[in-house]
Amino acid sequence: ARIFKQDLDAAPRLDLMGLFASALNELGSFLLTRYGGDFSRLLNAAGGSAVGLVELLTQMRHYQDVADYHGTRVPFYKRAQITVADLAMAFNYAGYGFFGDCECLTVFADNALPHLLRMEGVLVYEASLAARIDAGALIPSGSPEEVELRAAALHAGELLVQMISGKGRPTTAMWLDFILWHRAQQKDARGRQPHRTRTIYY
């Protein structure tokens, strides 16, 4: 809580800081047992591949963002993919930030992206689901509705990348997500609230 400047005056913040600590401890143990405690060795093991690093990261529980949708396995890997994207941007796509296949990443489906796409009219929610979200009801993690919200946003992201690239402005889902996430933080994109889900995967 001190590191992240959080006051523990509410149960959700206390729970969140516990999850932060759990995730950081898991990462530390993962690095110690497999890579001698050296994060650069983990990056080297990925061989300059975004997909390779995602696959390595998803060996940890906090990165295993896979839903079961009526018996179908649906991997989102939001946190693993955004880890790769953050490294790429932090190191200006060179050195520890070089990944030769960033175009293989999808948008990072959480709750901000479907919310923005809804506000922009790209996604239209079923009426009863929209009413529940607008009322602030929790949408359970891994529920059909939550999986559909994230999957629809991901699919829309792929279509947007195709459309933009088809107009002679090649882009990637990673870069599109960066733009859309910042757009979602603007006040005029907050006319309604995004869906609320308690999860370790956003």
XYZ file of C-alpha atoms in Angstrom:
202
model
C 0.000 0.000 0.000
C 2.860 2.362 0.769
C 4.593 1.631 -2.545
C 1.399 2.258 -4.521
C 0.275 5.160 -2.285
C -2.992 3.492 -1.287
C -4.955 4.120 1.912
C -6.303 0.939 3.459
C -9.497 2.594 4.681
C -11.788 0.413 2.562
C -12.017 -3.358 2.202
C -11.676 -3.355 -1.631
C -8.349 -1.474 -1.396
C -7.096 -3.891 1.231
C -8.085 -6.824 -0.982
C -6.419 -5.195 -4.000
C -3.140 -4.618 -2.172
C -3.211 -8.259 -1.067
C -3.585 -9.298 -4.704
C -0.745 -6.964 -5.719
C 1.481 -8.557 -3.071
C 0.476 -12.064 -4.171
C 1.233 -11.283 -7.829
C 4.600 -9.703 -7.038
C 5.562 -12.643 -4.821
C 4.579 -15.075 -7.564
C 6.693 -13.161 -10.095
C 9.631 -13.090 -7.686
C 9.426 -16.838 -7.049
C 9.069 -17.521 -10.785
C 12.195 -15.509 -11.560
C 14.199 -17.024 -8.704
C 13.378 -20.645 -9.444
C 13.620 -20.506 -13.249
C 15.858 -17.564 -14.144
C 18.189 -17.079 -11.191
C 16.253 -14.002 -10.105
C 17.240 -12.162 -13.297
C 14.362 -10.657 -15.315
C 16.643 -10.177 -18.324
C 17.101 -13.961 -18.494
C 13.333 -14.333 -18.790
C 13.346 -11.829 -21.656
C 16.229 -13.645 -23.330
C 14.310 -16.929 -23.037
C 11.509 -15.339 -25.088
C 13.993 -14.903 -27.957
C 12.708 -11.489 -29.022
C 9.193 -12.846 -29.491
C 6.111 -11.164 -28.040
C 4.215 -14.442 -28.307
C 7.126 -16.262 -26.670
C 7.127 -13.925 -23.673
C 3.341 -14.182 -23.327
C 3.665 -17.973 -23.274
C 6.335 -17.798 -20.566
C 4.381 -15.332 -18.431
C 1.196 -17.383 -18.610
C 2.917 -20.139 -16.675
C 2.103 -17.986 -13.625
C -1.389 -18.136 -12.099
C -1.917 -14.363 -12.163
C -1.352 -14.375 -15.919
C -3.535 -17.401 -16.754
C -6.373 -15.323 -18.152
C -8.375 -18.080 -19.832
C -12.164 -18.312 -19.666
C -14.463 -21.249 -20.225
C -17.302 -20.193 -22.488
C -19.867 -22.984 -22.654
C -17.074 -25.544 -22.906
C -14.864 -23.518 -25.250
C -11.487 -22.327 -23.983
C -11.130 -18.551 -24.512
C -7.643 -17.156 -23.797
C -7.438 -13.374 -23.369
C -4.012 -13.034 -21.687
C -4.599 -9.322 -21.119
C -1.924 -8.830 -18.445
C 0.673 -10.952 -20.249
C 0.178 -9.047 -23.498
C 0.231 -5.642 -21.841
C 3.466 -6.594 -20.068
C 5.028 -7.126 -23.494
C 3.572 -3.859 -24.806
C 4.779 -1.878 -21.793
C 8.296 -3.261 -22.191
C 8.276 -2.471 -25.915
C 7.249 1.142 -25.314
C 9.473 1.639 -22.254
C 12.555 0.567 -24.209
C 11.472 2.233 -27.461
C 11.136 -1.120 -29.248
C 14.860 -1.861 -28.858
C 17.012 -3.940 -26.512
C 14.785 -5.385 -23.788
C 11.838 -3.855 -25.660
C 12.494 -5.517 -29.004
C 9.891 -8.060 -30.072
C 9.751 -9.032 -33.718
C 6.133 -10.108 -33.700
C 4.176 -7.414 -31.834
C 1.589 -7.545 -34.604
C 0.526 -10.942 -33.207
C -0.809 -9.350 -30.020
C -4.502 -8.522 -29.677
C -6.019 -5.513 -27.945
C -5.898 -5.890 -24.172
C -9.483 -6.747 -23.338
C -10.566 -5.560 -19.899
C -13.506 -3.316 -18.991
C -12.253 0.052 -20.299
C -12.110 -1.047 -23.932
C -15.653 -2.436 -24.297
C -16.911 0.607 -22.399
C -15.283 3.042 -24.829
C -16.492 1.053 -27.838
C -19.984 1.178 -26.376
C -19.756 4.950 -25.887
C -18.623 5.321 -29.501
C -21.476 3.157 -30.805
C -19.211 0.357 -31.997
C -20.694 -2.116 -29.513
C -24.379 -2.260 -28.644
C -25.225 -4.086 -25.430
C -28.338 -6.200 -24.934
C -30.834 -4.061 -22.998
C -30.943 -5.991 -19.731
C -27.146 -6.292 -19.615
C -26.776 -2.559 -20.310
C -29.205 -1.810 -17.482
C -27.255 -3.999 -15.047
C -23.966 -2.352 -15.993
C -25.440 1.146 -15.757
C -26.812 0.294 -12.298
C -23.331 -0.733 -11.153
C -24.133 -4.422 -10.725
C -21.146 -6.748 -10.622
C -20.644 -8.843 -13.754
C -18.989 -12.018 -12.428
C -15.535 -12.875 -13.723
C -15.741 -15.720 -16.235
C -19.502 -15.390 -16.638
C -20.867 -15.643 -20.191
C -21.645 -11.896 -20.165
C -18.147 -10.911 -19.068
C -16.505 -13.203 -21.624
C -18.775 -11.828 -24.357
C -17.986 -8.210 -23.433
C -14.258 -8.824 -23.608
C -14.427 -11.025 -26.718
C -16.607 -8.518 -28.589
C -14.123 -5.745 -27.788
C -11.231 -7.920 -28.939
C -12.990 -8.796 -32.197
C -13.903 -5.158 -32.790
C -10.242 -4.278 -32.238
C -9.166 -6.724 -34.929
C -11.718 -5.281 -37.362
C -10.556 -1.741 -36.595
C -6.925 -2.707 -37.237
C -7.940 -4.194 -40.603
C -9.994 -1.121 -41.511
C -7.278 1.385 -40.553
C -4.526 -0.627 -42.251
C -6.728 -0.990 -45.333
C -6.820 2.794 -45.617
C -3.041 2.896 -46.031
C -2.188 3.533 -42.364
C -0.718 0.240 -41.129
C -1.200 -0.251 -37.402
C -1.230 -3.006 -34.813
C -3.735 -3.985 -32.148
C -1.128 -3.046 -29.538
C -0.907 0.532 -30.821
C -4.662 0.771 -31.291
C -5.203 -0.314 -27.686
C -2.800 2.386 -26.490
C -4.826 5.050 -28.316
C -8.212 3.705 -27.223
C -7.194 3.313 -23.576
C -6.112 6.958 -23.395
C -9.325 7.983 -25.118
C -11.286 6.041 -22.496
C -9.682 8.123 -19.737
C -11.068 11.379 -21.122
C -14.048 12.795 -19.276
C -16.364 12.865 -22.282
C -15.904 9.093 -22.649
C -17.258 8.524 -19.148
C -20.932 9.256 -19.664
C -21.631 5.807 -18.255
C -19.472 3.545 -16.173
C -17.681 0.477 -17.516
C -18.790 -2.942 -16.371
C -17.647 -3.832 -12.876
C -15.922 -7.186 -12.412
C -13.761 -8.415 -9.550
C -10.889 -10.215 -11.218
C -7.120 -10.588 -11.100
C -6.886 -10.440 -14.890
C -7.559 -6.752 -15.590
